[in-house]
PDB file of C-alpha atoms in Angstrom:
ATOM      1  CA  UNK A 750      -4.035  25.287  -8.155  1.00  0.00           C
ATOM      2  CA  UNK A 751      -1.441  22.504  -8.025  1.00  0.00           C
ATOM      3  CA  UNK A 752       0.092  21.957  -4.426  1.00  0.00           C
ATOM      4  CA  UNK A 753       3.532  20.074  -3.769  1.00  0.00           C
ATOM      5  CA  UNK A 754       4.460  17.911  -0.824  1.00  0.00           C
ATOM      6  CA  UNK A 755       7.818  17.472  -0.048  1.00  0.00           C
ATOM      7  CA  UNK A 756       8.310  13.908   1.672  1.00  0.00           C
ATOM      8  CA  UNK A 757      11.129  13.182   4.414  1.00  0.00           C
ATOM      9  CA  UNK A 758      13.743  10.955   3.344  1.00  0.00           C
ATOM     10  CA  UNK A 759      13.677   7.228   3.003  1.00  0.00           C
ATOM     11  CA  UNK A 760      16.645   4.914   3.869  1.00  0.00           C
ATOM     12  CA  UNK A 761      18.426   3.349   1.039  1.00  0.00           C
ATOM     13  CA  UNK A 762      16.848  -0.015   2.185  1.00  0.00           C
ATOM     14  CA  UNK A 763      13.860   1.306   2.302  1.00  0.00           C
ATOM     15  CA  UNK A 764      13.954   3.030  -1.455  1.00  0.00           C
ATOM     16  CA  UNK A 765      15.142  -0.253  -2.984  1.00  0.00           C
ATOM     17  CA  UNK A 766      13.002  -2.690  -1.123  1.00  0.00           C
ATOM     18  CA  UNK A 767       9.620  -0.418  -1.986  1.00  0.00           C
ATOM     19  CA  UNK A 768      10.146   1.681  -4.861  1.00  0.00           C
ATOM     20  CA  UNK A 769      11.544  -1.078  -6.978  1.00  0.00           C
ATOM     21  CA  UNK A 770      10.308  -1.495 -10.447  1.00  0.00           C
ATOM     22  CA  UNK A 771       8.934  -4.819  -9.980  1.00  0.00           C
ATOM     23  CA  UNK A 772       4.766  -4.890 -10.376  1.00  0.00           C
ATOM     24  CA  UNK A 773       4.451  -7.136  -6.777  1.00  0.00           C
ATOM     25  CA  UNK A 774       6.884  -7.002  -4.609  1.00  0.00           C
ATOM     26  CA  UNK A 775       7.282  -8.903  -0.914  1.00  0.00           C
ATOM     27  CA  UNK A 776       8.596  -7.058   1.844  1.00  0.00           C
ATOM     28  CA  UNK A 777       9.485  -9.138   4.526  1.00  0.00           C
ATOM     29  CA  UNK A 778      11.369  -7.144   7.780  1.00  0.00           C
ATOM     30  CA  UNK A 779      11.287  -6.792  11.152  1.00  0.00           C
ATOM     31  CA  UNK A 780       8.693  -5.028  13.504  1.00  0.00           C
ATOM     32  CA  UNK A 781       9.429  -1.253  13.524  1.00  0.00           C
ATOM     33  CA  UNK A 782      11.968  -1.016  10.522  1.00  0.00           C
ATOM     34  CA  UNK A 783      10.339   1.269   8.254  1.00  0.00           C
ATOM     35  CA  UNK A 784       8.221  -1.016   5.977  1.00  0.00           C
ATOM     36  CA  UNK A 785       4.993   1.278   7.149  1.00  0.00           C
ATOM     37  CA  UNK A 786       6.394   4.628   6.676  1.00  0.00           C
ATOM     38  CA  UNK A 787       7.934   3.324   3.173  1.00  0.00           C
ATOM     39  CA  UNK A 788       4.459   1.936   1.914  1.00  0.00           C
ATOM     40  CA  UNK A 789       2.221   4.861   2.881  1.00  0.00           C
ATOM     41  CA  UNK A 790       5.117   7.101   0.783  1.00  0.00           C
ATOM     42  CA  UNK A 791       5.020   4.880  -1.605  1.00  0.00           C
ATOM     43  CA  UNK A 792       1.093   4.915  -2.086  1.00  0.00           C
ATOM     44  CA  UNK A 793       0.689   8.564  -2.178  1.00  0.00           C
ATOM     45  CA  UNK A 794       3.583   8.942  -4.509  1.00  0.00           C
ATOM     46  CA  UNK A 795       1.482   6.531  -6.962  1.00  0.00           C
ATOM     47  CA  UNK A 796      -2.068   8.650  -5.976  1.00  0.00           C
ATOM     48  CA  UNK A 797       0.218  11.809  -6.844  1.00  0.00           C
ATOM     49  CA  UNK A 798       1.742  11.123  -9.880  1.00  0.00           C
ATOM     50  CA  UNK A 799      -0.624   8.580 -11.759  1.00  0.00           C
ATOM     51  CA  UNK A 800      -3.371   9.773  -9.799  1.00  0.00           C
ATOM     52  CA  UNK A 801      -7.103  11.252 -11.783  1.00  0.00           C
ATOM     53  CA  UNK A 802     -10.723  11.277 -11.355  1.00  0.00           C
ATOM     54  CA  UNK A 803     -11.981   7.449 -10.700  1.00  0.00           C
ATOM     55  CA  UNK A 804      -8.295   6.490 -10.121  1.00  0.00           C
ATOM     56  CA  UNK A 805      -8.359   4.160  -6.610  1.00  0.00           C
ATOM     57  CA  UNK A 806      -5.256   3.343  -4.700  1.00  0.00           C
ATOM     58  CA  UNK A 807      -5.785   0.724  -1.352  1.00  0.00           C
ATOM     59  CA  UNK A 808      -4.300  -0.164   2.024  1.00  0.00           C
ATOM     60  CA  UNK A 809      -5.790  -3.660   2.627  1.00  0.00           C
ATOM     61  CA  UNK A 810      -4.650  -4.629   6.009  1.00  0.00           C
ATOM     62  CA  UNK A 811      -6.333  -7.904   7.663  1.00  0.00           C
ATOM     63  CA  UNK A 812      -8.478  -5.978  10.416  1.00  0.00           C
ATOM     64  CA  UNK A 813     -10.022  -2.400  10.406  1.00  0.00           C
ATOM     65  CA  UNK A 814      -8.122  -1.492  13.560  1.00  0.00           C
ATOM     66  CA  UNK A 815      -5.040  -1.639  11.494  1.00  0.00           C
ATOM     67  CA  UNK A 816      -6.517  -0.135   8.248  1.00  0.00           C
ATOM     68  CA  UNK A 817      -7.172   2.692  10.299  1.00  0.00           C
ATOM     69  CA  UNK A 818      -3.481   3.022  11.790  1.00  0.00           C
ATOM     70  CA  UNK A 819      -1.750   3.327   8.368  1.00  0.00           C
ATOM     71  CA  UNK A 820      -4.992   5.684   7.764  1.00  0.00           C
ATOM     72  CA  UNK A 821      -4.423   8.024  10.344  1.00  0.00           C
ATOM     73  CA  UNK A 822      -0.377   7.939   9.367  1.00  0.00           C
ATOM     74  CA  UNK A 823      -0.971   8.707   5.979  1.00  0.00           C
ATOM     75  CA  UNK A 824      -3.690  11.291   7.002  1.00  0.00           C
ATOM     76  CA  UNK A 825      -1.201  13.001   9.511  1.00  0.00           C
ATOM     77  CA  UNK A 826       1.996  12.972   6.963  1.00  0.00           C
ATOM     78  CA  UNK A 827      -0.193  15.211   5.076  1.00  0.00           C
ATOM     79  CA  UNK A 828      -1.691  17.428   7.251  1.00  0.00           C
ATOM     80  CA  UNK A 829       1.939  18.168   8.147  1.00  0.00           C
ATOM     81  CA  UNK A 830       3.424  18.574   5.120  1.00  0.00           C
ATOM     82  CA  UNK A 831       0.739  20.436   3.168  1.00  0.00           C
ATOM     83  CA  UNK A 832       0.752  23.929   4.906  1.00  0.00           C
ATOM     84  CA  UNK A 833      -2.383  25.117   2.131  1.00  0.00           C
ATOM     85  CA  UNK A 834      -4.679  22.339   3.594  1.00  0.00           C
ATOM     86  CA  UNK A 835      -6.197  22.163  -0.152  1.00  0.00           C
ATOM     87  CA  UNK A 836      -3.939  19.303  -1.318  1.00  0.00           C
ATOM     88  CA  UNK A 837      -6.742  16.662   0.029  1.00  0.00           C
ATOM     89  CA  UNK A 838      -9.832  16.065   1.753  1.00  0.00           C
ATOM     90  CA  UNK A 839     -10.561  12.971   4.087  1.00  0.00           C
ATOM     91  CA  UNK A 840     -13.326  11.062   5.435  1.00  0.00           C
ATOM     92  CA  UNK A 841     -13.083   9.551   8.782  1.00  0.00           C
ATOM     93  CA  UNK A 842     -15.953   7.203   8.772  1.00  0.00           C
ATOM     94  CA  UNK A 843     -15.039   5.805   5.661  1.00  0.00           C
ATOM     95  CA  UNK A 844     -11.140   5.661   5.560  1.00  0.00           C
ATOM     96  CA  UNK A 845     -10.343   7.485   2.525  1.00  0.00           C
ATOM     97  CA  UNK A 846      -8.290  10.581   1.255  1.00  0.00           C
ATOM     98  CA  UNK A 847      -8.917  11.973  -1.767  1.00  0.00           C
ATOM     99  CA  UNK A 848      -6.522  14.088  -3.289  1.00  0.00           C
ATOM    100  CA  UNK A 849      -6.541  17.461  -5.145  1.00  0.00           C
ATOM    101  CA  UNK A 850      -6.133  15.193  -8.817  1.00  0.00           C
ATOM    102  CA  UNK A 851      -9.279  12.919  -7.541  1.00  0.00           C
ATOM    103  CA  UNK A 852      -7.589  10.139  -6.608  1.00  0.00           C
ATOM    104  CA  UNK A 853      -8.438   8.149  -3.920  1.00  0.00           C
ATOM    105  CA  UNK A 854      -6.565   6.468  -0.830  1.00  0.00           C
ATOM    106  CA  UNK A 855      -8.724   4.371   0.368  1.00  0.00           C
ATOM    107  CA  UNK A 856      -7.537   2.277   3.719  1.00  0.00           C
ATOM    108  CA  UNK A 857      -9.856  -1.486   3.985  1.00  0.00           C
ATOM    109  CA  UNK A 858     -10.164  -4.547   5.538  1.00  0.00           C
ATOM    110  CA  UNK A 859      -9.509  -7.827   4.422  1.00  0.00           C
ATOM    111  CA  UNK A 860     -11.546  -9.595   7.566  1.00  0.00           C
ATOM    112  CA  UNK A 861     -14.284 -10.077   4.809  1.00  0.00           C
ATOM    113  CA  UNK A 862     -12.550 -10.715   1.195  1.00  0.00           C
ATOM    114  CA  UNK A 863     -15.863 -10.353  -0.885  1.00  0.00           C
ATOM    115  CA  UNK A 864     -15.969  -6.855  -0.095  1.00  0.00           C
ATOM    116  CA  UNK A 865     -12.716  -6.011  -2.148  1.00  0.00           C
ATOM    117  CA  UNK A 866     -14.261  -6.827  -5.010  1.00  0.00           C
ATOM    118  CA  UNK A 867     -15.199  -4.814  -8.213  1.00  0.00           C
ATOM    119  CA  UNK A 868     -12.739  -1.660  -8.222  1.00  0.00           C
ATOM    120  CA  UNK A 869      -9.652  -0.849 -10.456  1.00  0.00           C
ATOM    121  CA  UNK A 870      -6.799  -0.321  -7.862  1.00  0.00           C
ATOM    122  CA  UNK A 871      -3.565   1.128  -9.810  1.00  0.00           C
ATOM    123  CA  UNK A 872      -1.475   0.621  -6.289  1.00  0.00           C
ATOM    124  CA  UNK A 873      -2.233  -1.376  -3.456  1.00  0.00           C
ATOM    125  CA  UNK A 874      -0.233  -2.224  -0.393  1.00  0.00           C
ATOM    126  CA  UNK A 875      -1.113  -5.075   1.490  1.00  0.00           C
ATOM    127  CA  UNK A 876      -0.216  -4.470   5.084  1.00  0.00           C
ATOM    128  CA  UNK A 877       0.621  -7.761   7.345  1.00  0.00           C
ATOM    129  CA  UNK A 878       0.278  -9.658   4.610  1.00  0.00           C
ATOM    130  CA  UNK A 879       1.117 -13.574   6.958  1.00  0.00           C
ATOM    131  CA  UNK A 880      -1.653 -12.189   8.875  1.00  0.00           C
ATOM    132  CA  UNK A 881      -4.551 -12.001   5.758  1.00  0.00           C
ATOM    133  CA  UNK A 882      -6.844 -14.772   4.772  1.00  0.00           C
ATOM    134  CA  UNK A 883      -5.562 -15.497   1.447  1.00  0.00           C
ATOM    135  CA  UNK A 884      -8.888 -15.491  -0.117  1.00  0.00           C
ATOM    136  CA  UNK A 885      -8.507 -11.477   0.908  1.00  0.00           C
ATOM    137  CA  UNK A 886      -4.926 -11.820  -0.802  1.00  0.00           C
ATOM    138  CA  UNK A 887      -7.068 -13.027  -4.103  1.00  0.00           C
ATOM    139  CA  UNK A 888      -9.407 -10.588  -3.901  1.00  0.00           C
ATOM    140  CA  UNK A 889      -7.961  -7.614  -3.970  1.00  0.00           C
ATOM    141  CA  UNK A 890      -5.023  -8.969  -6.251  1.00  0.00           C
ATOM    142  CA  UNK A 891      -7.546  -9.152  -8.576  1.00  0.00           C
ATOM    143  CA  UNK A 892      -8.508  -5.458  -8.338  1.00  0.00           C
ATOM    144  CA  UNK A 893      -5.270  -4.883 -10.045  1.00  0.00           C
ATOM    145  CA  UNK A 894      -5.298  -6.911 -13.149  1.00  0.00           C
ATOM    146  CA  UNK A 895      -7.194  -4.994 -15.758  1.00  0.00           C
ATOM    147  CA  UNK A 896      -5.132  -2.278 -14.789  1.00  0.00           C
ATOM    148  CA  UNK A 897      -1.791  -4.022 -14.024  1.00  0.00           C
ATOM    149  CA  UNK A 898      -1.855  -2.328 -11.032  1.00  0.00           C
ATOM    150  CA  UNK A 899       1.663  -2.361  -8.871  1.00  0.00           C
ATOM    151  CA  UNK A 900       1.233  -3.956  -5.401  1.00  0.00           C
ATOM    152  CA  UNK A 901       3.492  -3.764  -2.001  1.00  0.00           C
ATOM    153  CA  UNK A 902       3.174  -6.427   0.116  1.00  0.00           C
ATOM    154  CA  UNK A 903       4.409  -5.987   3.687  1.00  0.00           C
ATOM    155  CA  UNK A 904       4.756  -7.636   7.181  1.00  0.00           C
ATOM    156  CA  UNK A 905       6.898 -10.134   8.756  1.00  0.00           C
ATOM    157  CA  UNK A 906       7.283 -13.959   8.797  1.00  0.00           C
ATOM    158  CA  UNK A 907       4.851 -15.119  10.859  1.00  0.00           C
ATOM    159  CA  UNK A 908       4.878 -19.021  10.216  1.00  0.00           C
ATOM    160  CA  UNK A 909       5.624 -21.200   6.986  1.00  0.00           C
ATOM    161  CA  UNK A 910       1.566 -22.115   6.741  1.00  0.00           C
ATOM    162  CA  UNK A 911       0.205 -19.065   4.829  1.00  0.00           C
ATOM    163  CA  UNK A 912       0.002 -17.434   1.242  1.00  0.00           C
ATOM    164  CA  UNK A 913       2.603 -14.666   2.239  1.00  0.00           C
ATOM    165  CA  UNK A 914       5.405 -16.992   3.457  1.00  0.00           C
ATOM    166  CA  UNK A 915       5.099 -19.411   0.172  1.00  0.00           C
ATOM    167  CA  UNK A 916       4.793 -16.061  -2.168  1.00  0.00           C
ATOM    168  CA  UNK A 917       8.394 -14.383  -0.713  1.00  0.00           C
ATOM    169  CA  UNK A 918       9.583 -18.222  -1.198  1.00  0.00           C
ATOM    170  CA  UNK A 919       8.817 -18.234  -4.830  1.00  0.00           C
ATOM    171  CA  UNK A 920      10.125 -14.887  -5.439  1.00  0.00           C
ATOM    172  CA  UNK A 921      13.684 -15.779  -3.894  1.00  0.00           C
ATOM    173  CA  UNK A 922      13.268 -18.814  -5.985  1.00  0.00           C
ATOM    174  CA  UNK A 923      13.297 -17.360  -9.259  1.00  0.00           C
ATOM    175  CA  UNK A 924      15.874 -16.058 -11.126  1.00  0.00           C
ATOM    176  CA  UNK A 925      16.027 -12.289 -11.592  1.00  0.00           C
ATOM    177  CA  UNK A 926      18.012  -9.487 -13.583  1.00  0.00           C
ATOM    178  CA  UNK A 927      19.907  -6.887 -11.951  1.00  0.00           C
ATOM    179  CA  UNK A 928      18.526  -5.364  -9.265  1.00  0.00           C
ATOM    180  CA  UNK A 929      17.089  -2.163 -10.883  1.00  0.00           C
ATOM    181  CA  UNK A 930      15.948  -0.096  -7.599  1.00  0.00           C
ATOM    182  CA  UNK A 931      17.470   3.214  -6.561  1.00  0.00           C
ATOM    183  CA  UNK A 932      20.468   3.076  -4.132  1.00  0.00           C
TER     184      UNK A 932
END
């Protein structure tokens, strides 16, 4: 039995800055301007639609306190949207949501890079990204590869000294076609 979620509406800023074509993408925005609510839609839409058994998708924020707030966002978007309750199941403990097509959400730290290691992740969103070791920012970039795996990453400038700030630099620097994001 297939269930449907309908989402609430993003802002047109929010659409064209997340669900861009683009594999990587850098989101850089102010505290409290929708870069959190956009990511966790745009995760689950990616765990919906390209979702299947073995299939990961990752939150990689750089603590587990805030790993666990875009955990327990995600977790409560869908316990309000999904009036069956037989869309997904969660583990607490663990930080993961799997959904009905056996994909799996999972929500990790990067305090300790090593341990991103080793999976396939199809979508990942890196939350405070200035705020991650960039040995984290390696890490799970490489979980992505073999799978060319699309990745958000998300937070705001928080000095010139880190992987994050030079990344968004580079990506203004070079040239690009028309945008080709929704409106």
């Amino acid at each position: 039995m297939t269930t449907s979620i309908e989402l609430p509406p993003l802002a047109s800023y929010q659409k064209a800055a997340i669900f861009c074509d683009e594999r990587v993408s850098v989101i850089e925005a102010t505290t409290k301007c929708g870069k959190t609510a956009g990511a966790i839609f745009w995760l689950f839409e990616g765990a919906m639609n390209e979702g299947q058994p073995g299939r990961e998708f990752w939150w990689v924020a750089p603590i587990y306190d805030q790993a666990k707030i875009a955990y327990r966002r995600m977790k409560l978007m869908l316990q309000q949207t999904d009036a069956s309750g037989d869309m997904f199941s969660t583990n607490d403990s663990e930080l993961f949501i799997k959904l009905q097509n056996g994909a799996v959400m999972r929500f990790k730290s990067g305090d300790k890079p090593d341990g991103l290691f080793g999976e396939d992740t199809y979508r990942m969103v890196i939350d405070e990204a200035s705020r991650l070791k960039a040995d984290a920012w390696y890490a799970a970039r490489s979980t992505t590869t073999a799978v060319s795996g699309k990745i958000r990453i998300i937070g705001n400038v928080k000095g010139k000294k880190n992987w994050a700030y030079r990344l968004a630099r580079q990506a203004e620097a070079e040239p690009r076609p028309s945008p080709s994001c929704p409106n």
